[in-house]
Each structure stands twice: as C-alpha cells, then as structure tokens.
PDB file of C-alpha atoms in Angstrom:
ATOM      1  CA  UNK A   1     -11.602 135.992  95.280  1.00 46.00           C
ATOM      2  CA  UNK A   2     -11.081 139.464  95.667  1.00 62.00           C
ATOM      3  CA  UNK A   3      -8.952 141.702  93.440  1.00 86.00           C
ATOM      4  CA  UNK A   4      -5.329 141.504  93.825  1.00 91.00           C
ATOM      5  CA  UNK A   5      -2.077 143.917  92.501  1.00 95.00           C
ATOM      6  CA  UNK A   6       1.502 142.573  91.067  1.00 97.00           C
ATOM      7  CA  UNK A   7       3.480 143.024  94.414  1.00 96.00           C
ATOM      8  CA  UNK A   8       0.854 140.361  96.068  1.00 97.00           C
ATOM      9  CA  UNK A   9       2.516 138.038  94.541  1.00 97.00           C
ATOM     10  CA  UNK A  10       5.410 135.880  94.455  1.00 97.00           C
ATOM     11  CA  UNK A  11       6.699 136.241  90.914  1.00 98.00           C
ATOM     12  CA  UNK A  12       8.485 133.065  89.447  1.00 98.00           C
ATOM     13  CA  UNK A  13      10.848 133.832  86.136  1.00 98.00           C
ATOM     14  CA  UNK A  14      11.683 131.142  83.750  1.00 98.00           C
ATOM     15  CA  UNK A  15      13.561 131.173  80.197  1.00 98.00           C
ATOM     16  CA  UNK A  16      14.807 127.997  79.051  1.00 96.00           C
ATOM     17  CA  UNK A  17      16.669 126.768  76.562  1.00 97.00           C
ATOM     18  CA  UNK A  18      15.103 125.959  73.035  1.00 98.00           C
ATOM     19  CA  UNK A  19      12.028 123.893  72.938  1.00 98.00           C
ATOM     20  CA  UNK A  20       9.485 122.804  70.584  1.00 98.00           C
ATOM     21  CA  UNK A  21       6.847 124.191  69.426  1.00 98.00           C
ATOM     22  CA  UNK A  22       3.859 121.617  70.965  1.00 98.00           C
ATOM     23  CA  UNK A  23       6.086 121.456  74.070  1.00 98.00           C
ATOM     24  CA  UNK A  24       5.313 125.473  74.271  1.00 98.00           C
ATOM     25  CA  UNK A  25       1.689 125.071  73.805  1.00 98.00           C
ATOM     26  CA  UNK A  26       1.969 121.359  76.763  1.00 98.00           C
ATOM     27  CA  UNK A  27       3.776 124.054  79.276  1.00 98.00           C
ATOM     28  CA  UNK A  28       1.433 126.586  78.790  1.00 98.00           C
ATOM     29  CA  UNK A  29      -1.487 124.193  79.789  1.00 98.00           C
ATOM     30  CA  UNK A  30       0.609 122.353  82.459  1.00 98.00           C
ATOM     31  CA  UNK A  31       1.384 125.892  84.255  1.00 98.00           C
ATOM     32  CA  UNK A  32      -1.925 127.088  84.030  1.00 98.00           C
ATOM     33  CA  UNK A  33      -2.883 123.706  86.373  1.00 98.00           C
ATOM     34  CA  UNK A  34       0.489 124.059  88.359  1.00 98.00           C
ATOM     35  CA  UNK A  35      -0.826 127.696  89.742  1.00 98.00           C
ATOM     36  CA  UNK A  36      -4.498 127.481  89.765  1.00 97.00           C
ATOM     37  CA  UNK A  37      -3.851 124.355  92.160  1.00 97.00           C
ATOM     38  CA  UNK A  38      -1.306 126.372  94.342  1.00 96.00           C
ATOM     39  CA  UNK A  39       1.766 124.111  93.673  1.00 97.00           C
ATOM     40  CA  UNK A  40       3.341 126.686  91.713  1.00 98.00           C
ATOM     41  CA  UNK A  41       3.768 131.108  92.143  1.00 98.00           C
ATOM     42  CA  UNK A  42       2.516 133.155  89.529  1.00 98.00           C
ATOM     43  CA  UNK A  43       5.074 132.846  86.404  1.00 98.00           C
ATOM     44  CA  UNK A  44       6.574 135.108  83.758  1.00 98.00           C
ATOM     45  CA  UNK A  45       7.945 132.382  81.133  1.00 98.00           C
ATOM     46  CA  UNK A  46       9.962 133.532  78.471  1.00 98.00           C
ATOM     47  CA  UNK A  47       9.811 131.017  75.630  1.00 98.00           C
ATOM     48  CA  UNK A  48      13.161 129.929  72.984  1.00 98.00           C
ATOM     49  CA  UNK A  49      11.880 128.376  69.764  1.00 98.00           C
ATOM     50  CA  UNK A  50      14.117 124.810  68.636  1.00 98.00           C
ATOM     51  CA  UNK A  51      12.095 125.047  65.191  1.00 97.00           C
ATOM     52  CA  UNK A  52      10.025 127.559  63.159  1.00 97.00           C
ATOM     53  CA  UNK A  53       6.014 126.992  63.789  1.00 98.00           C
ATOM     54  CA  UNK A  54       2.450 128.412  62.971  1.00 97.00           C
ATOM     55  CA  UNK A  55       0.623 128.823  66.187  1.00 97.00           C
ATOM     56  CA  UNK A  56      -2.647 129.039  65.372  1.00 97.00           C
ATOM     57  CA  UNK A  57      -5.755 130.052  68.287  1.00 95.00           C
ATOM     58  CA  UNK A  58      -7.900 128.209  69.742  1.00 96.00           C
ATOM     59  CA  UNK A  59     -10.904 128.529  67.773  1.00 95.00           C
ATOM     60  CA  UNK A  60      -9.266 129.207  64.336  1.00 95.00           C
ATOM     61  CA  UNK A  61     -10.262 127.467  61.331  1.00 95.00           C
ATOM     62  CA  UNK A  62      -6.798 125.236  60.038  1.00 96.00           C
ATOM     63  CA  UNK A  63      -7.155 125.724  56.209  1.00 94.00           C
ATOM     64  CA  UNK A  64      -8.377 129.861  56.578  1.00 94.00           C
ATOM     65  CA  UNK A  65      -5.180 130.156  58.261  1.00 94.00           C
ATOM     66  CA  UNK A  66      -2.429 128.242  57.048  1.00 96.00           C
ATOM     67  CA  UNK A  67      -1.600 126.828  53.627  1.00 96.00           C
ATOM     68  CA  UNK A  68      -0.556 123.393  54.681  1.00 95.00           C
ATOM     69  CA  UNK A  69       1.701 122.914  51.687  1.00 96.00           C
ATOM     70  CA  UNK A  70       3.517 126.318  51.988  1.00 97.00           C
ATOM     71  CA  UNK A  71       4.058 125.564  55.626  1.00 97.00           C
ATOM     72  CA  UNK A  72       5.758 121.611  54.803  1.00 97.00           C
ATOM     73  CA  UNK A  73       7.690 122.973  51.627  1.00 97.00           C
ATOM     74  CA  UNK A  74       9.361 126.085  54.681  1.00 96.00           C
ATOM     75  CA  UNK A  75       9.454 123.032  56.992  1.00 97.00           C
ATOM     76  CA  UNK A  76       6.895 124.895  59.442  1.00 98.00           C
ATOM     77  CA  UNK A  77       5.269 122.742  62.068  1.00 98.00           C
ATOM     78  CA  UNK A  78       1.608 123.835  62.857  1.00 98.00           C
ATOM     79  CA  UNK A  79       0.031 123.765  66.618  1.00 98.00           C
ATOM     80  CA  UNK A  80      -2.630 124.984  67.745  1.00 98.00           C
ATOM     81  CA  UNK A  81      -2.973 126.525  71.427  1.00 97.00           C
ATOM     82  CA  UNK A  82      -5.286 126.709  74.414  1.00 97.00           C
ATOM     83  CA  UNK A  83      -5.703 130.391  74.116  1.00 96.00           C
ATOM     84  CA  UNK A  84      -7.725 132.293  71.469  1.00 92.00           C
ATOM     85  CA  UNK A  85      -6.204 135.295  69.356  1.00 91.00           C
ATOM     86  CA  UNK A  86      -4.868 135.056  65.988  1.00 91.00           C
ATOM     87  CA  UNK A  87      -2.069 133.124  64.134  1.00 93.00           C
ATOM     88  CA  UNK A  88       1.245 133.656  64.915  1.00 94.00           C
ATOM     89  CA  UNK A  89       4.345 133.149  62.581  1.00 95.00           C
ATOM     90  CA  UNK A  90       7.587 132.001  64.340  1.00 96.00           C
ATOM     91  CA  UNK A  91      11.128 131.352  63.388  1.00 96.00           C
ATOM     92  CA  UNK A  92      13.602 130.731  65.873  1.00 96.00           C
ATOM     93  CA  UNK A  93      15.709 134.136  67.094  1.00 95.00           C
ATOM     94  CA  UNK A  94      13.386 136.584  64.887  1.00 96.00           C
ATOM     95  CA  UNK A  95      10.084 136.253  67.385  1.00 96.00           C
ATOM     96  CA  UNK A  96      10.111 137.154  71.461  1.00 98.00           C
ATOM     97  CA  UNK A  97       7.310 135.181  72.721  1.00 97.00           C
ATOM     98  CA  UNK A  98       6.737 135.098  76.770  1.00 98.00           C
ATOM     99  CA  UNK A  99       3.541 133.501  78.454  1.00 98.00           C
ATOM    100  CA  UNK A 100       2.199 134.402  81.885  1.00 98.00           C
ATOM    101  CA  UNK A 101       0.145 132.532  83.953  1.00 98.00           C
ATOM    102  CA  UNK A 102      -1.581 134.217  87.084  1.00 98.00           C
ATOM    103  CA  UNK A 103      -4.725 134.141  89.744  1.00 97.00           C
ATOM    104  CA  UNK A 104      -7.092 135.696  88.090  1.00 96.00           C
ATOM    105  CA  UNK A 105      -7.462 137.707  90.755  1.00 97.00           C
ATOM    106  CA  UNK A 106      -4.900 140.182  89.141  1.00 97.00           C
ATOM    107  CA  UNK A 107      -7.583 140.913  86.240  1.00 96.00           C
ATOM    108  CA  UNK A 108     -10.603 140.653  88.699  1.00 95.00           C
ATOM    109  CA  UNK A 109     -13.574 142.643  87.394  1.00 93.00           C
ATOM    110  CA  UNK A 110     -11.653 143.816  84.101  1.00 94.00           C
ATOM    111  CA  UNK A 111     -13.076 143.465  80.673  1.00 91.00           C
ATOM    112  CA  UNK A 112     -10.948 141.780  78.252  1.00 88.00           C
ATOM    113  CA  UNK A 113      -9.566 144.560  76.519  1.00 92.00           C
ATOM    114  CA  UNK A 114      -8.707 146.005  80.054  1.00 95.00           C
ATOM    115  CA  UNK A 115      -7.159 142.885  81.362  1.00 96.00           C
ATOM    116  CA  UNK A 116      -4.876 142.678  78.251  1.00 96.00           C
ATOM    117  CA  UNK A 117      -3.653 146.325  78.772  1.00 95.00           C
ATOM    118  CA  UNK A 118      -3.011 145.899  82.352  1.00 97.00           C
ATOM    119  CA  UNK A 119      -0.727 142.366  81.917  1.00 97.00           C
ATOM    120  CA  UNK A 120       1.312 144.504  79.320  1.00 96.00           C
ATOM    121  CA  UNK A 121       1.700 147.408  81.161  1.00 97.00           C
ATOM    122  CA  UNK A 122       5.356 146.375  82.006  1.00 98.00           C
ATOM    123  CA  UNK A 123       6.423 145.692  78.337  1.00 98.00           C
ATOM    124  CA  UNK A 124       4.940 149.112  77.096  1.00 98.00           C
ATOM    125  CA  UNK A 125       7.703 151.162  79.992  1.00 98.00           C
ATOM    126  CA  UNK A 126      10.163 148.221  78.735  1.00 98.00           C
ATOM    127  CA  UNK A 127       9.856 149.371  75.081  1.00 98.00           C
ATOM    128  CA  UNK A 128       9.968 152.947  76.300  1.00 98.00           C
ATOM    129  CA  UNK A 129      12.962 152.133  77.851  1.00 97.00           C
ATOM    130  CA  UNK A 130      14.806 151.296  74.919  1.00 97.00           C
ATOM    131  CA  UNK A 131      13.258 154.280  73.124  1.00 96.00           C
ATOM    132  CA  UNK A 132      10.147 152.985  71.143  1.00 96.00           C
ATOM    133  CA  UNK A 133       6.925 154.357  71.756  1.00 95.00           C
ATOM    134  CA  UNK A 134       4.476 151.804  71.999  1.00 96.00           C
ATOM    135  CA  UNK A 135       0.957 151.354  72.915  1.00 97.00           C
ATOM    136  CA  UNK A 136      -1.932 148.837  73.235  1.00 95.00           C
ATOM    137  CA  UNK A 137      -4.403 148.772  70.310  1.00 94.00           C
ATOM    138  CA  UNK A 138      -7.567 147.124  71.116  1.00 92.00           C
ATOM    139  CA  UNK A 139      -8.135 144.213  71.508  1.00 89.00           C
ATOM    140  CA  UNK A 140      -4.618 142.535  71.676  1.00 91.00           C
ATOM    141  CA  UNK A 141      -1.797 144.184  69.395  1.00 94.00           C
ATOM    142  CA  UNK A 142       0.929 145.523  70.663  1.00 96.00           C
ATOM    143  CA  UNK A 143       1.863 148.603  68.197  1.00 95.00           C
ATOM    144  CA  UNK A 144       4.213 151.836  67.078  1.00 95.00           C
ATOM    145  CA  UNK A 145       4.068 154.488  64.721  1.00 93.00           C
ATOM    146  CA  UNK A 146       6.181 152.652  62.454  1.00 91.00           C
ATOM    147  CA  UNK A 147       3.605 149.606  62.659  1.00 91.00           C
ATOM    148  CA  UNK A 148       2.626 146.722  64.380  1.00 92.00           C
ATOM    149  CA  UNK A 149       5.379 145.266  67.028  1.00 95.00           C
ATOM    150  CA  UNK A 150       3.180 142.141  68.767  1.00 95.00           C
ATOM    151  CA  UNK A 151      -0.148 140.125  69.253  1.00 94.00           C
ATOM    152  CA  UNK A 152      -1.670 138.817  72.421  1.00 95.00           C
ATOM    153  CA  UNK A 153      -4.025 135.697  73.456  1.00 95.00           C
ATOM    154  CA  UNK A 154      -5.467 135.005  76.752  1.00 96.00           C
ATOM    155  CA  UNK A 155      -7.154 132.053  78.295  1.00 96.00           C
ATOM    156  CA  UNK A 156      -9.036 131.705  81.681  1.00 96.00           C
ATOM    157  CA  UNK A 157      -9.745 128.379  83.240  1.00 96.00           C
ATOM    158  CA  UNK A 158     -10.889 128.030  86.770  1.00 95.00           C
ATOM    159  CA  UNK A 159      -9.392 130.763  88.793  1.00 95.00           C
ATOM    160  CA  UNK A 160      -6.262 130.875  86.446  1.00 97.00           C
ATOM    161  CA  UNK A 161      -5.477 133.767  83.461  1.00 97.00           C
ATOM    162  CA  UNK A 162      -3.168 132.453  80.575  1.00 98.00           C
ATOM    163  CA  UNK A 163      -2.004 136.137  79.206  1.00 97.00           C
ATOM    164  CA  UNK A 164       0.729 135.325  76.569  1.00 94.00           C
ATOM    165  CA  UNK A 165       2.359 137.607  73.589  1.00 97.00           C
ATOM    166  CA  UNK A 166       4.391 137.064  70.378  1.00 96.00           C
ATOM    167  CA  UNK A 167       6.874 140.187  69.728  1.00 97.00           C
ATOM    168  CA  UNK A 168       8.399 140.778  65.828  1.00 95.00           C
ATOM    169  CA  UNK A 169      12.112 141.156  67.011  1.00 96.00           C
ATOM    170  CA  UNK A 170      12.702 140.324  63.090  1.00 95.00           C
ATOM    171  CA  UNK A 171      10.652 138.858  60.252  1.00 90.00           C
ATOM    172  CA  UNK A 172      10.482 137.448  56.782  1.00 90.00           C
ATOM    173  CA  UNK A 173       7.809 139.239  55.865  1.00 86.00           C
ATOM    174  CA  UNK A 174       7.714 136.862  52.073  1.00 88.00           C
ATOM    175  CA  UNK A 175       7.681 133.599  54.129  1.00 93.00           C
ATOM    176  CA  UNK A 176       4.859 134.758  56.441  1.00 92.00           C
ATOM    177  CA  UNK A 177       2.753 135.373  53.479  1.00 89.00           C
ATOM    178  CA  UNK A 178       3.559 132.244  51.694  1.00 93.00           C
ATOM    179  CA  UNK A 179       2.428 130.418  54.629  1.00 95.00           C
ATOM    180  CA  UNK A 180      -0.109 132.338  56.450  1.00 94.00           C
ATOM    181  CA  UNK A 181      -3.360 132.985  53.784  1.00 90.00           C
ATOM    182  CA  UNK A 182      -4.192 135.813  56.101  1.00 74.00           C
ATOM    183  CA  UNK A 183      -5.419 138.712  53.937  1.00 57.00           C
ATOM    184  CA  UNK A 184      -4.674 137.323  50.391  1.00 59.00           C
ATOM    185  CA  UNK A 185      -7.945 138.008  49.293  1.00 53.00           C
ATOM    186  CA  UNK A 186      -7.179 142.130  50.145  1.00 50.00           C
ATOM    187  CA  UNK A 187      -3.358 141.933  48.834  1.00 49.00           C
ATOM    188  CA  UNK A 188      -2.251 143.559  45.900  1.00 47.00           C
ATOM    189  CA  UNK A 189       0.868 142.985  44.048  1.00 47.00           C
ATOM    190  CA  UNK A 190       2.505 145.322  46.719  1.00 46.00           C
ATOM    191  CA  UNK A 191       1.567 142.683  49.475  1.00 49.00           C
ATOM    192  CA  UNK A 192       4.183 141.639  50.633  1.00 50.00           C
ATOM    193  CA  UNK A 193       5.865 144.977  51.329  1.00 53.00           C
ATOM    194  CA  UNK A 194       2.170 146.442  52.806  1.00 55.00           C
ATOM    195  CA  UNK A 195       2.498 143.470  55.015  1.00 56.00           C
ATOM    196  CA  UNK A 196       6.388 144.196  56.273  1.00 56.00           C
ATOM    197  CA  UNK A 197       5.133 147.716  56.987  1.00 57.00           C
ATOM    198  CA  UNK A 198       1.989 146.385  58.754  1.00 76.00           C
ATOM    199  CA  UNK A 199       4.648 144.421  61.259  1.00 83.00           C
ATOM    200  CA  UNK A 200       7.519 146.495  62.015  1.00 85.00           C
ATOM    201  CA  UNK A 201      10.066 144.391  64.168  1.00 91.00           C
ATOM    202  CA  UNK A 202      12.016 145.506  67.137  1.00 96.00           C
ATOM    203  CA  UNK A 203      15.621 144.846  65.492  1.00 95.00           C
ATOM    204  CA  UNK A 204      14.576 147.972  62.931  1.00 93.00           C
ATOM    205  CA  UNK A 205      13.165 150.318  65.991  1.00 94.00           C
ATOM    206  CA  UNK A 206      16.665 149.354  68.577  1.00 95.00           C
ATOM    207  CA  UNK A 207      19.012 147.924  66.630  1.00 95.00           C
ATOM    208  CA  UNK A 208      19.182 145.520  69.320  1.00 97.00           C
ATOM    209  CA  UNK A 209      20.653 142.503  70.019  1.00 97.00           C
ATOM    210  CA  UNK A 210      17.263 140.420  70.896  1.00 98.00           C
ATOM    211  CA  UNK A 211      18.772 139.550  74.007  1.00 97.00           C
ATOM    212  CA  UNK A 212      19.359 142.927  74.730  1.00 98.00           C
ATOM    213  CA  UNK A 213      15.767 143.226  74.122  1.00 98.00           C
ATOM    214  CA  UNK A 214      14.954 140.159  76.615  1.00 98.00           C
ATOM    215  CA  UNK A 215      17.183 141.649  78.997  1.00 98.00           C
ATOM    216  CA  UNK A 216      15.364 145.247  78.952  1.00 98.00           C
ATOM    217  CA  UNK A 217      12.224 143.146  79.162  1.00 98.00           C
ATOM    218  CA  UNK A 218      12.689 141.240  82.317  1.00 98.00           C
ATOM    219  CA  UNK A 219      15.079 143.883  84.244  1.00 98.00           C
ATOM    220  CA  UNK A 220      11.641 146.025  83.718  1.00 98.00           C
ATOM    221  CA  UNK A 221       9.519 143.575  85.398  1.00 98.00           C
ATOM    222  CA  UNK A 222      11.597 142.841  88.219  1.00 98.00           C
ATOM    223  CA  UNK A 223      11.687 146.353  88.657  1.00 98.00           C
ATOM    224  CA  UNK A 224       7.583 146.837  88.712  1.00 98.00           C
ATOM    225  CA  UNK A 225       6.656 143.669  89.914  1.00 98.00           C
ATOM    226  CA  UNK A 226       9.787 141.407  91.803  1.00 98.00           C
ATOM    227  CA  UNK A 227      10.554 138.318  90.400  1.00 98.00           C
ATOM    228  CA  UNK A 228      12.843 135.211  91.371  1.00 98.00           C
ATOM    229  CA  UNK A 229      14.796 133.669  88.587  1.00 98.00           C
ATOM    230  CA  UNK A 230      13.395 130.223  88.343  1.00 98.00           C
ATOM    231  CA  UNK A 231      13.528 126.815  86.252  1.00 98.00           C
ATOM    232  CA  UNK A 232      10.613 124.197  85.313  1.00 98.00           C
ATOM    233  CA  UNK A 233      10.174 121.338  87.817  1.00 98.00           C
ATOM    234  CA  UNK A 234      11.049 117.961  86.305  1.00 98.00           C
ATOM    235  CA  UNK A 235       7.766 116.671  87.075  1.00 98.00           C
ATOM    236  CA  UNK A 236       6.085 119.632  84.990  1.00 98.00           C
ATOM    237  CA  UNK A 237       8.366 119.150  82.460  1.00 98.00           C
ATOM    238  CA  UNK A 238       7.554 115.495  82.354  1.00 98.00           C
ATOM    239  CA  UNK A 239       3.861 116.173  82.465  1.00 98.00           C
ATOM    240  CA  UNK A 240       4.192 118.393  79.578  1.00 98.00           C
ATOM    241  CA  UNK A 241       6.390 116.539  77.184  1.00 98.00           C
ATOM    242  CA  UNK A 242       3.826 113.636  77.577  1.00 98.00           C
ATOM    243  CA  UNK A 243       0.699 116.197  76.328  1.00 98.00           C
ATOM    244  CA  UNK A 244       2.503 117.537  73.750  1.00 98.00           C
ATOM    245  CA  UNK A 245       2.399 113.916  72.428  1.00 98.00           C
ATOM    246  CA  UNK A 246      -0.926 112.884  73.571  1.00 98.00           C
ATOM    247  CA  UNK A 247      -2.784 116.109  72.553  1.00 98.00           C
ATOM    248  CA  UNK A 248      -0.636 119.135  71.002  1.00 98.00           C
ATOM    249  CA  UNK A 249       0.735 116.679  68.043  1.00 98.00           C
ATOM    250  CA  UNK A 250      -2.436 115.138  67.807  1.00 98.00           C
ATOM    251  CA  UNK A 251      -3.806 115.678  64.346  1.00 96.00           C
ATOM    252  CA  UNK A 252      -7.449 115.686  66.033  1.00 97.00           C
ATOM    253  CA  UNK A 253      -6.095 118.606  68.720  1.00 98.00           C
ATOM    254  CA  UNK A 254      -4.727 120.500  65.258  1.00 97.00           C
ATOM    255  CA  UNK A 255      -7.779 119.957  62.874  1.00 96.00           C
ATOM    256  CA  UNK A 256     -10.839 120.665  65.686  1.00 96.00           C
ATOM    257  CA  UNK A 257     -11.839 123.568  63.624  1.00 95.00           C
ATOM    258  CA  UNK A 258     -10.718 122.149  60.248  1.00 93.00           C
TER     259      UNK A 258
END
C-alpha cells in the first residue's frame, strides 16, 4: 500500500466514560482488528481511567518493573499491553492517555523514531497552543524544558499501526516510586524529588483544568486532520470486555516475561 497523509482519511473520535484498565488494553487490540479489516475508520480514542493501574509493555520483565506488593498495598492493578515502550503509572484524572489506531499506510516507509514524531505532530502545536514548548525526544518521550511531559508505545500488526501516549497532567511522584522499581538502583536519598523533576505534569506548565487540556487536544486535531465525534460499537465493546477476561486479566498474559 502506498503512502498516505491525515486528510485521506476518515477520522473517527471517541472518549468514553471511565473504564478499566484491561478493558483499555482489550479495546486497543479489538480496534486495531476493527480497522485493519475495514469495518471501522481510522480512530483517535481518548481513554478515562475507572481505577489506578501499572501498564507495563509488551516485552517488559513483571518483577524489574513493578513491586507487586507496593502496587496491592496502593491498590494498583497491573496489565500488560500489546504495544512495547516502557511502564506507565496511572491514577485516574492525573494521566491523559489517548490511543490511535491507523493504516499503516500513514507511517509508510518511516523509521520508528520518525513514525512516532509524525503521529504526535498534532499534540506538539496542541501544547504550543496552550503555551508549553514541547518537543519529541527520541525514541518516544514527549518532553519540556521543565522535564518530561509523556511516553509513547507503538504496535504494528498486519497493515495496522497502534500509536498510543500517556501524558503527566498531574502525578504523585512518592507513589510512582513506591511502585515502579524503575531506577532505584541510581536513586539517592533525593529520589523522589529528582524523579518529580524528571516528569513535570501539564497542571504545573497550564494551570489547566485537564479537560481544558483534552479540549485543546482534540479541537487541534480536528483542526489538522478532521474528525467525527464517535462512540464504540456494542459489538466491539462486547468483543473487548470478553478479552479483557480471557487474556488481559489472565495471570499467564501478565507474567509472559516474568
């Protein structure tokens, strides 16, 4: 399939209420069949969080990334995704995560690092718009002068791309370290404060509402690319509730790289 721009295609725009965590990570995989077979347009999916969660990548090792009893004492469910990319610490209202799932004839003949630059093109002029300067650091983070704003993960299957992002809007910089073991080994007993300068969140840089943020966000896409406000079929919904049973709370789905 030959290359192919934004405007060539029929953008679809969801954002539903709350959901759980392995329901995000079921939708995701259902969406990524729902396009590459043609049933459904290209989608932007803006995601709302019904519980705090770890989402770890696809090829992460469990126990390097999460300390399982930190995570049940918080009450922190764990998942694990389809895409690759690093861990990801989410609490309800303090992350903006959004998933999109396109041909991937819209990243034909890019690199990686090229192809995640060029699906976040949009959110760098959204950010801009509300006055943060923001730019893509190779390979996936989203960042600012003041520090690191959000993380990517992609997946391809078939003739699909799975591009999908986790933005700070707020974070509890103490909890994330209690629960993620990422970079213990290199913390010092200024940690926790290195780490909440590492990951500056976007309620510090616009004093923002974080739906003012969403807003921004998809008024700036529609703007670059079109879009039609949309909702999840019942019969995707369906199919992903029942995978998210079957596979994404599966303890052997969790625990493939132990």
């Amino acid at each position: 399939m030959s290359g192919s721009n934004w405007r060539d295609h029929d953008w679809q725009l969801i954002h539903a209420p709350a959901q759980p965590p392995a329901l995000h990570m079921a939708l995701d995989d259902v969406l990524m069949d729902e396009v590459g077979r043609g049933h459904r347009p290209p989608t932007l999916r803006i995601w709302e969080w019904a519980g705090p969660a770890v989402v770890i990548g696809r090829f992460q090792s469990l126990r390097n990334e999460v300390d399982a009893e930190a995570a049940e004492r918080h009450g922190i469910e764990v998942v694990r995704r389809i895409s690759g990319g690093g861990a990801m610490f989410i609490e309800p209202g303090n992350t903006i995560t959004y998933s999109i799932v396109a041909p991937d004839s819209l990243v034909d003949g890019m690199g990686f690092e090229q192809a995640y630059a060029y699906m976040d093109e949009w959110v760098l002029a959204a950010l801009a718009g509300l006055g943060i300067d923001a730019w893509y650091q190779p390979l996936n983070d989203i960042t600012s002068a003041a520090g690191k704003i959000a993380g990517a993960a992609q997946a391809r299957r078939g003739r699909t791309v799975l591009h999908h992002v986790t933005m700070a809007y707020d974070i509890d910089a103490s909890k994330m370290l209690d629960v993620l073991r990422i970079g213990r080994e290199k913390l010092s007993d200024k940690g926790t404060a290195s780490a909440a300068k590492r990951v500056d969140p976007l309620r510090s840089q616009t004093g923002l509402p974080r739906e003012a943020v969403i807003e921004k966000m998809l008024e700036t896409f529609r703007e670059r690319h079109g879009g039609t406000v949309d909702t999840l079929k019942p019969d995707e919904l369906q199919r992903a509730e029942a995978l998210a049973t079957s596979k994404f709370m599966s303890r052997e789905w969790t625990t493939v790289v132990p």
